[in-house]
mmCIF file of C-alpha atoms in Angstrom:
data_model
loop_
_atom_site.group_PDB
_atom_site.id
_atom_site.type_symbol
_atom_site.label_atom_id
_atom_site.label_comp_id
_atom_site.label_asym_id
_atom_site.label_seq_id
_atom_site.Cartn_x
_atom_site.Cartn_y
_atom_site.Cartn_z
ATOM 1 C CA GLY A 7 36.930 100.233 33.110
ATOM 2 C CA GLU A 8 40.119 100.390 35.788
ATOM 3 C CA ASP A 9 42.494 97.369 35.323
ATOM 4 C CA VAL A 10 46.639 96.762 35.805
ATOM 5 C CA GLU A 11 47.673 94.264 34.139
ATOM 6 C CA GLN A 12 51.256 92.401 34.744
ATOM 7 C CA SER A 13 53.413 89.257 33.991
ATOM 8 C CA LEU A 14 53.228 86.907 37.061
ATOM 9 C CA PHE A 15 56.832 86.575 37.512
ATOM 10 C CA LEU A 16 60.411 87.103 36.216
ATOM 11 C CA SER A 17 63.729 86.230 36.012
ATOM 12 C CA VAL A 18 67.026 87.223 35.530
ATOM 13 C CA ARG A 19 70.423 86.480 36.559
ATOM 14 C CA GLU A 20 71.912 88.360 39.287
ATOM 15 C CA GLY A 21 74.080 91.922 37.867
ATOM 16 C CA ASP A 22 71.825 91.788 34.576
ATOM 17 C CA SER A 23 68.852 94.235 33.954
ATOM 18 C CA SER A 24 65.379 93.635 35.294
ATOM 19 C CA VAL A 25 62.439 94.794 33.259
ATOM 20 C CA ILE A 26 59.342 94.893 34.670
ATOM 21 C CA ASN A 27 56.282 96.093 32.941
ATOM 22 C CA CYS A 28 52.466 96.624 33.350
ATOM 23 C CA THR A 29 49.660 98.155 31.550
ATOM 24 C CA TYR A 30 46.893 100.318 32.386
ATOM 25 C CA THR A 31 43.493 101.494 30.809
ATOM 26 C CA ASP A 32 42.840 104.414 32.970
ATOM 27 C CA SER A 33 43.798 107.608 30.536
ATOM 28 C CA SER A 34 42.677 109.796 33.062
ATOM 29 C CA SER A 35 45.528 108.013 35.147
ATOM 30 C CA THR A 36 47.139 111.191 37.565
ATOM 31 C CA TYR A 37 50.191 109.316 39.018
ATOM 32 C CA LEU A 38 51.840 105.488 38.165
ATOM 33 C CA TYR A 39 53.267 103.967 41.047
ATOM 34 C CA TRP A 40 55.796 100.667 41.777
ATOM 35 C CA TYR A 41 55.460 99.397 45.323
ATOM 36 C CA LYS A 42 57.801 96.049 46.666
ATOM 37 C CA GLN A 43 56.695 93.630 48.758
ATOM 38 C CA GLU A 44 59.255 91.716 50.355
ATOM 39 C CA PRO A 45 58.161 87.579 51.817
ATOM 40 C CA GLY A 46 56.220 88.720 54.914
ATOM 41 C CA ALA A 47 56.300 92.154 54.307
ATOM 42 C CA GLY A 48 54.055 95.636 53.798
ATOM 43 C CA LEU A 49 54.093 97.319 50.401
ATOM 44 C CA GLN A 50 57.295 99.702 50.152
ATOM 45 C CA LEU A 51 56.800 102.443 47.858
ATOM 46 C CA LEU A 52 59.726 102.216 45.239
ATOM 47 C CA THR A 53 59.536 105.345 43.082
ATOM 48 C CA TYR A 54 56.513 107.132 41.473
ATOM 49 C CA ILE A 55 55.836 109.077 38.268
ATOM 50 C CA PHE A 56 53.149 112.008 37.588
ATOM 51 C CA SER A 57 51.160 111.047 33.816
ATOM 52 C CA ASN A 58 53.100 113.564 31.920
ATOM 53 C CA MET A 59 56.543 112.552 32.168
ATOM 54 C CA ASP A 60 58.431 110.203 30.266
ATOM 55 C CA MET A 61 61.008 108.492 32.714
ATOM 56 C CA LYS A 62 61.965 109.088 36.281
ATOM 57 C CA GLN A 63 65.745 107.960 37.321
ATOM 58 C CA ASP A 64 66.371 107.227 40.847
ATOM 59 C CA GLN A 65 69.756 105.345 41.282
ATOM 60 C CA ARG A 66 69.326 101.781 39.807
ATOM 61 C CA LEU A 67 65.952 102.086 39.678
ATOM 62 C CA THR A 68 64.313 103.642 35.712
ATOM 63 C CA VAL A 69 60.525 104.039 35.172
ATOM 64 C CA LEU A 70 59.455 104.416 31.514
ATOM 65 C CA LEU A 71 55.956 105.956 30.777
ATOM 66 C CA ASN A 72 54.512 105.296 27.303
ATOM 67 C CA LYS A 73 50.740 107.678 28.088
ATOM 68 C CA LYS A 74 49.880 106.729 24.761
ATOM 69 C CA ASP A 75 49.922 102.808 24.711
ATOM 70 C CA LYS A 76 49.349 103.068 28.405
ATOM 71 C CA HIS A 77 52.697 101.022 29.118
ATOM 72 C CA LEU A 78 54.231 101.371 32.377
ATOM 73 C CA SER A 79 57.953 99.915 33.558
ATOM 74 C CA LEU A 80 60.327 99.661 36.037
ATOM 75 C CA ARG A 81 64.229 98.806 35.459
ATOM 76 C CA ILE A 82 66.273 98.068 37.821
ATOM 77 C CA ALA A 83 69.712 98.077 37.178
ATOM 78 C CA ASP A 84 72.944 95.166 38.700
ATOM 79 C CA THR A 85 70.090 92.964 39.385
ATOM 80 C CA GLN A 86 71.004 91.686 43.470
ATOM 81 C CA THR A 87 69.445 89.135 45.191
ATOM 82 C CA GLY A 88 68.103 91.771 47.408
ATOM 83 C CA ASP A 89 65.673 92.597 44.532
ATOM 84 C CA SER A 90 63.746 89.054 44.852
ATOM 85 C CA ALA A 91 60.617 89.936 45.930
ATOM 86 C CA ILE A 92 57.114 90.929 44.645
ATOM 87 C CA TYR A 93 56.843 94.481 42.527
ATOM 88 C CA PHE A 94 53.513 95.796 41.928
ATOM 89 C CA CYS A 95 52.365 98.885 39.322
ATOM 90 C CA ALA A 96 49.445 100.771 40.487
ATOM 91 C CA GLU A 97 47.073 103.973 38.953
ATOM 92 C CA SER A 98 45.936 106.590 40.729
ATOM 93 C CA MET A 99 43.064 108.981 39.687
ATOM 94 C CA ASP A 100 43.470 113.136 40.772
ATOM 95 C CA SER A 101 39.795 112.838 41.798
ATOM 96 C CA ASN A 102 40.038 110.411 44.829
ATOM 97 C CA TYR A 103 43.649 109.012 45.003
ATOM 98 C CA GLN A 104 42.393 105.579 44.860
ATOM 99 C CA LEU A 105 45.293 102.972 43.590
ATOM 100 C CA ILE A 106 44.076 100.519 41.284
ATOM 101 C CA TRP A 107 46.563 97.683 41.710
ATOM 102 C CA GLY A 108 48.007 94.506 39.718
ATOM 103 C CA ALA A 109 48.192 91.515 40.255
ATOM 104 C CA GLY A 110 52.098 91.742 40.863
ATOM 105 C CA THR A 111 55.382 90.343 39.161
ATOM 106 C CA LYS A 112 57.775 88.082 41.758
ATOM 107 C CA LEU A 113 61.160 88.943 40.553
ATOM 108 C CA ILE A 114 63.353 85.503 40.946
ATOM 109 C CA ILE A 115 67.365 86.101 40.690
ATOM 110 C CA LYS A 116 69.094 83.791 39.547
ATOM 111 C CA PRO A 117 73.151 83.373 41.145
ATOM 112 C CA GLU B 10 59.678 108.741 62.624
ATOM 113 C CA ALA B 11 57.326 105.123 63.349
ATOM 114 C CA GLY B 12 55.459 103.300 60.908
ATOM 115 C CA VAL B 13 52.199 101.924 60.359
ATOM 116 C CA ALA B 14 51.810 99.354 63.007
ATOM 117 C CA GLN B 15 49.513 97.286 62.574
ATOM 118 C CA SER B 16 48.209 93.954 64.834
ATOM 119 C CA PRO B 17 48.029 91.026 65.798
ATOM 120 C CA ARG B 18 50.683 89.591 62.908
ATOM 121 C CA TYR B 19 49.009 86.516 62.876
ATOM 122 C CA LYS B 20 45.387 85.068 63.389
ATOM 123 C CA ILE B 21 44.182 81.708 62.710
ATOM 124 C CA ILE B 22 40.368 81.152 63.434
ATOM 125 C CA GLU B 23 37.312 78.658 62.801
ATOM 126 C CA LYS B 24 34.635 79.844 60.281
ATOM 127 C CA ARG B 25 31.565 81.829 61.990
ATOM 128 C CA GLN B 26 33.922 82.792 64.682
ATOM 129 C CA SER B 27 34.770 86.587 64.954
ATOM 130 C CA VAL B 28 37.717 88.674 64.894
ATOM 131 C CA ALA B 29 39.328 92.434 65.193
ATOM 132 C CA PHE B 30 42.311 93.845 63.948
ATOM 133 C CA TRP B 31 43.910 97.373 65.334
ATOM 134 C CA CYS B 32 45.946 99.955 62.789
ATOM 135 C CA ASN B 33 47.941 103.084 64.064
ATOM 136 C CA PRO B 34 49.079 105.295 61.614
ATOM 137 C CA ILE B 35 51.868 107.330 60.796
ATOM 138 C CA SER B 36 51.507 110.381 63.210
ATOM 139 C CA GLY B 37 49.835 113.460 61.598
ATOM 140 C CA HIS B 38 48.443 110.919 58.811
ATOM 141 C CA ALA B 39 45.203 111.859 58.202
ATOM 142 C CA THR B 40 43.891 109.676 55.718
ATOM 143 C CA LEU B 41 43.434 105.789 56.845
ATOM 144 C CA TYR B 42 43.145 102.576 54.322
ATOM 145 C CA TRP B 43 42.452 99.049 55.062
ATOM 146 C CA TYR B 44 43.425 96.715 52.463
ATOM 147 C CA GLN B 45 42.469 93.097 51.910
ATOM 148 C CA GLN B 46 44.950 90.906 50.014
ATOM 149 C CA ILE B 47 44.251 87.742 48.287
ATOM 150 C CA LEU B 48 47.074 85.085 47.820
ATOM 151 C CA GLY B 49 48.851 86.085 44.417
ATOM 152 C CA GLN B 50 46.023 88.665 43.701
ATOM 153 C CA GLY B 51 46.953 92.758 44.371
ATOM 154 C CA PRO B 52 45.635 94.779 47.265
ATOM 155 C CA LYS B 53 41.650 95.603 47.273
ATOM 156 C CA LEU B 54 40.734 98.823 49.007
ATOM 157 C CA LEU B 55 38.318 97.664 51.798
ATOM 158 C CA ILE B 56 37.659 101.059 53.340
ATOM 159 C CA GLN B 57 38.882 104.850 53.510
ATOM 160 C CA PHE B 58 39.104 107.192 56.381
ATOM 161 C CA GLN B 59 39.687 110.632 56.381
ATOM 162 C CA ASN B 60 40.144 111.736 60.057
ATOM 163 C CA ASN B 61 37.287 110.091 61.082
ATOM 164 C CA GLY B 62 34.785 110.007 58.848
ATOM 165 C CA VAL B 63 34.180 107.357 56.205
ATOM 166 C CA VAL B 64 35.416 108.166 51.960
ATOM 167 C CA ASP B 65 35.010 105.272 50.260
ATOM 168 C CA ASP B 66 33.480 101.848 52.037
ATOM 169 C CA SER B 67 32.007 100.725 48.167
ATOM 170 C CA GLN B 68 34.392 97.131 48.584
ATOM 171 C CA LEU B 69 33.600 96.761 52.348
ATOM 172 C CA PRO B 70 30.764 93.261 52.899
ATOM 173 C CA LYS B 71 28.962 95.340 55.490
ATOM 174 C CA ASP B 72 26.567 92.167 56.348
ATOM 175 C CA ARG B 73 30.168 90.944 58.094
ATOM 176 C CA PHE B 74 32.707 93.437 58.020
ATOM 177 C CA SER B 75 32.609 96.995 59.771
ATOM 178 C CA ALA B 76 35.735 99.396 60.493
ATOM 179 C CA GLU B 77 35.831 102.129 62.766
ATOM 180 C CA ARG B 78 38.511 105.445 63.173
ATOM 181 C CA LEU B 79 37.645 106.843 66.319
ATOM 182 C CA LYS B 80 38.838 110.634 67.185
ATOM 183 C CA GLY B 81 41.157 110.313 63.402
ATOM 184 C CA VAL B 82 43.987 108.041 65.237
ATOM 185 C CA ASP B 83 44.031 104.340 65.670
ATOM 186 C CA SER B 84 41.412 102.560 63.135
ATOM 187 C CA THR B 85 39.823 98.607 64.083
ATOM 188 C CA LEU B 86 38.504 96.205 61.316
ATOM 189 C CA LYS B 87 36.529 93.350 62.799
ATOM 190 C CA ILE B 88 35.138 90.512 60.839
ATOM 191 C CA GLN B 89 31.577 89.090 62.533
ATOM 192 C CA PRO B 90 30.919 85.775 61.443
ATOM 193 C CA ALA B 91 34.148 84.635 59.006
ATOM 194 C CA LYS B 92 34.449 82.910 56.610
ATOM 195 C CA LEU B 93 36.220 80.451 54.526
ATOM 196 C CA GLU B 94 36.634 83.003 51.777
ATOM 197 C CA ASP B 95 38.383 85.718 54.017
ATOM 198 C CA SER B 96 41.192 84.013 54.419
ATOM 199 C CA ALA B 97 44.265 86.509 53.042
ATOM 200 C CA VAL B 98 46.125 89.304 54.523
ATOM 201 C CA TYR B 99 44.674 92.451 55.787
ATOM 202 C CA LEU B 100 47.105 95.768 55.227
ATOM 203 C CA CYS B 101 46.964 99.020 56.848
ATOM 204 C CA ALA B 102 48.209 102.247 55.518
ATOM 205 C CA SER B 103 48.136 105.844 56.226
ATOM 206 C CA SER B 104 49.377 109.416 53.783
ATOM 207 C CA GLU B 105 48.905 112.750 54.345
ATOM 208 C CA ARG B 106 48.519 114.496 50.718
ATOM 209 C CA SER B 107 51.553 116.006 49.927
ATOM 210 C CA GLY B 108 50.693 118.277 46.551
ATOM 211 C CA SER B 109 48.813 116.248 44.601
ATOM 212 C CA ALA B 110 50.726 113.045 44.629
ATOM 213 C CA VAL B 111 49.644 110.698 47.351
ATOM 214 C CA GLU B 112 52.238 108.297 49.183
ATOM 215 C CA GLN B 113 50.526 105.648 51.061
ATOM 216 C CA TYR B 114 52.297 103.852 53.651
ATOM 217 C CA PHE B 115 51.615 100.571 54.801
ATOM 218 C CA GLY B 116 51.721 98.289 58.426
ATOM 219 C CA PRO B 117 53.243 94.934 57.858
ATOM 220 C CA GLY B 118 49.809 93.235 57.446
ATOM 221 C CA THR B 119 47.731 90.503 59.710
ATOM 222 C CA ARG B 120 47.740 86.975 58.126
ATOM 223 C CA LEU B 121 44.300 85.504 58.421
ATOM 224 C CA THR B 122 43.601 81.937 58.488
ATOM 225 C CA VAL B 123 39.580 80.967 58.574
ATOM 226 C CA THR B 124 39.260 77.021 58.594
#
């Protein structure tokens, strides 16, 4: 079956790195995504990774994919107060491109 | 480039009343999605359109929810009659295939409160 799981909360100090984790169950996933949702706003695509890749880096963001363990992580370097948001992990299959979503991880920044 | 537009942003109704939401996708995007996001959960797909045809509406409660996408552009989602459990944020998204990856662009959502 399809299921995406995330921790509900993560608290980090400003300036530290944040690592948000996600596990998924469908081994036929083609793409895995990270979306950001700020209060009162829609979902913003941060980055995505193709399932045959291990890592993708984009400025302060690093995505790591362990396909064997079906584990995806998002690392945010030098976390800032503007990074406070809920981060959603999602997977899609090539067949219909529909997204299966996790429940989201709320990132809390401590001064 | 203008983003996905939705209206209204907020709506409060009593149970058994009806409500309609409107979405205008990004120009040129063939695929349009309606999601329901209940507080503390990830989005749940209600219906997916490709142009003006329905691709998937398997999770749409068809006894009370309906959606249409006239002329393959704007879309409306209607709930009639509303129940308390319909309180949620209704998100509209659109996408245009780019290779094999699909990037969905979301509107700000409509927050519905049913009392």
